[in-house]
Amino acid sequence: MFTNKKVIVGLTGSVASVKGLSLCLALRHCGFQVRVAMTRSASKFVTPLTLSAVSTERAYTDLWEMQDAQAGEVHMEWASWAEAIVIAPCTASCLADLSHGLYNNPVTLLASNMKCNRWFIAPAMSQNMWEQPAVIENVSRIKSWGATFLGPKGGSVASGGQGQRMLEPNEIATYLNAITSEKGE
Ligand SMILES: Cc1cc2nc3c(=O)[nH]c(=O)nc-3n(C[C@H](O)[C@H](O)[C@H](O)COP(=O)(O)O)c2cc1C
């Protein structure tokens, strides 16, 4: 699927977004070119500047900044550049956005311009959130459209309670690297 190994990493508003830096580094280590998009909530946990430093372009947090006088609509260029978007961590809120076609931040806007079979989603949330009927339905809907879910893994979370943890950056990078040679549409 990844003949050119070009991937967008999308970060959303979970504490696990601090793993975004390691994820970008792990993907680069596997030979991927990486661009980063974030939600405003993700930027509460990790700065765009940090993510910009480990990707090939600036990390966007505002879709209205993804417009360039020379380059035009940056999100369109990014969506055609990338072979996949990895949303890691993916919040319950982002799952709802994707499930219902709400594309009002850089992460979902980019996803909306890519086929669903190019979406790789690594959720992270509390156990209570994960068991909400809305979340269960949203996961099921998004899966039915061809997206791939990576994890989550049950266990203790940063807040101290039990929850569904984002897969580790190395596990995500290894998975994506392993499907590098597979053919996609
Ligand atoms: C400290 C803190 C931690 C949070 N952790 C999570 C989380 O792990 N998973 C989740 O789905 N939402 C979490 N939330 C809630 C999301 O940040 C919130 O729903 C937000 O609107 C998500 O926006 P986004 O999906 O656009 O990033 C957390 C909120 C706070 C304040």
Short mmCIF file of C-alpha atoms and ligand atoms in Angstrom, two decimals:
data_model
loop_
_atom_site.label_atom_id
_atom_site.label_comp_id
_atom_site.label_asym_id
_atom_site.label_seq_id
_atom_site.Cartn_x
_atom_site.Cartn_y
_atom_site.Cartn_z
CA MET A 1 0.00 0.00 0.00
CA PHE A 2 2.81 2.41 0.84
CA THR A 3 4.86 2.45 -2.30
CA ASN A 4 6.25 5.88 -1.47
CA LYS A 5 6.01 5.69 2.33
CA LYS A 6 4.29 9.05 2.73
CA VAL A 7 2.03 9.32 5.73
CA ILE A 8 0.11 11.97 7.66
CA VAL A 9 0.03 11.60 11.43
CA GLY A 10 -3.11 13.10 12.96
CA LEU A 11 -3.11 13.86 16.68
CA THR A 12 -6.28 14.47 18.67
CA GLY A 13 -6.99 15.54 22.24
CA SER A 14 -5.88 12.69 24.46
CA VAL A 15 -2.98 12.63 26.92
CA ALA A 16 -1.60 9.94 24.59
CA SER A 17 -0.84 12.67 22.05
CA VAL A 18 2.47 13.08 23.88
CA LYS A 19 3.38 9.84 22.09
CA GLY A 20 3.05 11.70 18.77
CA LEU A 21 6.71 12.66 18.85
CA SER A 22 7.83 9.03 19.30
CA LEU A 23 5.39 7.93 16.61
CA CYS A 24 6.84 10.36 14.07
CA LEU A 25 10.37 9.27 14.95
CA ALA A 26 9.46 5.57 14.75
CA LEU A 27 7.85 6.08 11.34
CA ARG A 28 10.85 8.02 10.09
CA HIS A 29 13.09 5.27 11.39
CA CYS A 30 11.11 2.87 9.15
CA GLY A 31 11.74 5.15 6.17
CA PHE A 32 8.43 7.06 6.10
CA GLN A 33 8.10 10.72 5.23
CA VAL A 34 5.81 12.24 7.84
CA ARG A 35 3.55 15.29 7.94
CA VAL A 36 1.55 16.19 11.04
CA ALA A 37 -1.94 17.61 11.58
CA MET A 38 -3.37 18.22 15.04
CA THR A 39 -6.60 19.30 16.65
CA ARG A 40 -6.62 22.25 19.01
CA SER A 41 -7.20 19.83 21.87
CA ALA A 42 -4.07 17.87 20.93
CA SER A 43 -2.08 21.09 21.06
CA LYS A 44 -3.00 21.39 24.77
CA PHE A 45 -0.88 18.28 25.38
CA VAL A 46 1.96 18.71 22.91
CA THR A 47 3.13 21.79 21.01
CA PRO A 48 2.87 22.04 17.22
CA LEU A 49 6.47 23.28 17.24
CA THR A 50 7.66 19.97 18.70
CA LEU A 51 5.83 18.00 16.02
CA SER A 52 7.03 20.35 13.28
CA ALA A 53 10.58 19.55 14.31
CA VAL A 54 10.14 15.84 13.55
CA SER A 55 8.13 16.13 10.35
CA THR A 56 8.89 17.46 6.91
CA GLU A 57 6.42 20.37 7.09
CA ARG A 58 4.92 22.58 9.78
CA ALA A 59 2.33 20.89 11.96
CA TYR A 60 -1.11 22.44 11.40
CA THR A 61 -3.67 22.94 14.15
CA ASP A 62 -6.01 25.32 12.32
CA LEU A 63 -7.63 24.43 9.04
CA TRP A 64 -7.85 28.11 8.11
CA GLU A 65 -4.06 28.27 8.18
CA MET A 66 -3.95 25.48 5.61
CA GLN A 67 -4.36 28.00 2.82
CA ASP A 68 -1.34 29.41 1.08
CA ALA A 69 -1.25 32.24 -1.47
CA GLN A 70 1.20 30.28 -3.63
CA ALA A 71 0.37 26.68 -2.80
CA GLY A 72 -3.42 27.13 -2.63
CA GLU A 73 -5.36 24.66 -0.54
CA VAL A 74 -2.69 22.91 1.51
CA HIS A 75 -5.05 20.18 2.72
CA MET A 76 -5.75 19.11 -0.86
CA GLU A 77 -2.05 18.93 -1.63
CA TRP A 78 -1.38 16.99 1.59
CA ALA A 79 -4.23 14.57 0.98
CA SER A 80 -2.96 13.72 -2.49
CA TRP A 81 0.67 13.56 -1.26
CA ALA A 82 -0.10 11.06 1.50
CA GLU A 83 -0.80 7.38 1.03
CA ALA A 84 -2.42 7.09 4.44
CA ILE A 85 -3.47 9.03 7.53
CA VAL A 86 -2.70 7.57 10.93
CA ILE A 87 -4.89 9.12 13.61
CA ALA A 88 -3.03 8.38 16.81
CA PRO A 89 -4.31 8.98 19.35
CA CYS A 90 -7.90 9.11 18.15
CA THR A 91 -10.42 10.47 20.65
CA ALA A 92 -14.04 9.43 21.04
CA SER A 93 -14.91 12.86 19.72
CA CYS A 94 -12.82 12.33 16.57
CA LEU A 95 -14.50 8.96 16.02
CA ALA A 96 -17.85 10.74 16.18
CA ASP A 97 -16.67 13.38 13.72
CA LEU A 98 -15.45 10.77 11.25
CA SER A 99 -18.54 8.64 11.68
CA HIS A 100 -20.87 11.57 11.00
CA GLY A 101 -18.91 13.43 8.36
CA LEU A 102 -17.88 16.41 10.48
CA TYR A 103 -14.67 17.67 8.96
CA ASN A 104 -13.97 20.83 10.93
CA ASN A 105 -10.36 20.42 12.05
CA PRO A 106 -7.13 19.67 10.14
CA VAL A 107 -7.18 15.96 11.07
CA THR A 108 -10.72 15.20 9.93
CA LEU A 109 -10.48 17.57 6.96
CA LEU A 110 -7.47 15.62 5.68
CA ALA A 111 -9.17 12.30 6.34
CA SER A 112 -12.23 13.50 4.43
CA ASN A 113 -10.09 13.94 1.34
CA MET A 114 -8.70 10.41 1.49
CA LYS A 115 -10.43 7.08 0.95
CA CYS A 116 -11.54 5.36 4.14
CA ASN A 117 -9.26 2.39 3.45
CA ARG A 118 -6.39 4.84 3.90
CA TRP A 119 -7.46 5.62 7.47
CA PHE A 120 -5.47 3.95 10.28
CA ILE A 121 -7.01 4.71 13.64
CA ALA A 122 -5.43 4.18 17.06
CA PRO A 123 -8.04 5.08 19.70
CA ALA A 124 -7.22 6.09 23.27
CA MET A 125 -9.81 6.74 25.93
CA SER A 126 -11.19 5.76 29.31
CA GLN A 127 -12.99 2.44 29.67
CA ASN A 128 -16.28 4.24 30.30
CA MET A 129 -15.96 6.23 27.09
CA TRP A 130 -15.00 3.14 25.08
CA GLU A 131 -18.14 1.35 26.28
CA GLN A 132 -20.52 4.18 25.33
CA PRO A 133 -23.09 2.98 22.79
CA ALA A 134 -22.26 5.97 20.59
CA VAL A 135 -18.57 5.04 20.53
CA ILE A 136 -19.32 1.37 19.83
CA GLU A 137 -21.56 2.38 16.92
CA ASN A 138 -19.07 4.88 15.55
CA VAL A 139 -16.24 2.33 15.61
CA SER A 140 -18.42 -0.20 13.87
CA ARG A 141 -19.53 2.29 11.18
CA ILE A 142 -15.99 3.46 10.45
CA LYS A 143 -14.72 -0.13 10.28
CA SER A 144 -17.49 -1.02 7.84
CA TRP A 145 -16.15 1.67 5.49
CA GLY A 146 -12.78 -0.04 5.28
CA ALA A 147 -10.71 1.83 7.86
CA THR A 148 -8.17 -0.13 9.92
CA PHE A 149 -8.19 0.07 13.70
CA LEU A 150 -4.84 -0.36 15.45
CA GLY A 151 -5.64 -1.31 19.02
CA PRO A 152 -6.60 0.01 21.47
CA LYS A 153 -5.20 -2.09 24.29
CA GLY A 154 -6.91 -2.40 27.64
CA GLY A 155 -4.86 -1.44 30.70
CA SER A 156 -4.06 1.35 33.13
CA VAL A 157 -4.06 4.84 31.64
CA ALA A 158 -2.28 8.10 32.48
CA SER A 159 -5.20 9.30 34.62
CA GLY A 160 -4.65 6.30 36.88
CA GLY A 161 -7.81 4.36 36.07
CA GLN A 162 -8.44 1.60 33.56
CA GLY A 163 -8.91 2.44 29.96
CA GLN A 164 -8.15 1.67 26.36
CA ARG A 165 -4.60 2.72 25.62
CA MET A 166 -3.20 3.82 22.32
CA LEU A 167 -0.96 1.22 20.74
CA GLU A 168 2.72 2.02 21.31
CA PRO A 169 4.39 4.12 18.58
CA ASN A 170 6.77 1.28 17.67
CA GLU A 171 3.86 -1.14 17.26
CA ILE A 172 2.06 1.28 14.93
CA ALA A 173 5.18 1.99 12.88
CA THR A 174 6.00 -1.72 12.64
CA TYR A 175 2.46 -2.51 11.47
CA LEU A 176 2.51 0.17 8.78
CA ASN A 177 5.97 -0.86 7.68
CA ALA A 178 4.85 -4.48 7.37
CA ILE A 179 2.07 -3.55 4.93
CA THR A 180 4.41 -1.38 2.89
CA SER A 181 4.68 -3.89 0.11
CA GLU A 182 0.99 -4.79 0.03
CA LYS A 183 -0.96 -3.51 -2.90
CA GLY A 184 -3.88 -1.15 -2.34
CA GLU A 185 -6.33 0.67 -4.57
C1 LIG B 1 -6.98 16.02 30.51
C2 LIG B 1 -7.89 15.48 29.45
C3 LIG B 1 -7.65 14.22 28.93
C4 LIG B 1 -8.48 13.69 27.95
N1 LIG B 1 -8.21 12.45 27.44
C5 LIG B 1 -9.02 11.94 26.50
C6 LIG B 1 -8.75 10.65 25.96
O1 LIG B 1 -7.78 9.97 26.32
N2 LIG B 1 -9.60 10.17 25.02
C7 LIG B 1 -10.69 10.88 24.57
O2 LIG B 1 -11.42 10.37 23.74
N3 LIG B 1 -10.95 12.12 25.07
C8 LIG B 1 -10.14 12.66 26.00
N4 LIG B 1 -10.40 13.91 26.49
C9 LIG B 1 -11.53 14.67 25.95
C10 LIG B 1 -11.16 15.32 24.61
O3 LIG B 1 -9.98 16.10 24.72
C11 LIG B 1 -12.33 16.18 24.13
O4 LIG B 1 -13.44 15.35 23.83
C12 LIG B 1 -11.98 17.03 22.94
O5 LIG B 1 -13.10 17.79 22.55
C13 LIG B 1 -11.49 16.18 21.78
O6 LIG B 1 -11.30 17.01 20.67
P1 LIG B 1 -10.59 16.49 19.37
O7 LIG B 1 -11.11 15.12 19.07
O8 LIG B 1 -10.98 17.49 18.34
O9 LIG B 1 -9.13 16.51 19.63
C14 LIG B 1 -9.57 14.45 27.47
C15 LIG B 1 -9.81 15.72 28.00
C16 LIG B 1 -8.99 16.21 28.98
C17 LIG B 1 -9.29 17.59 29.52
#
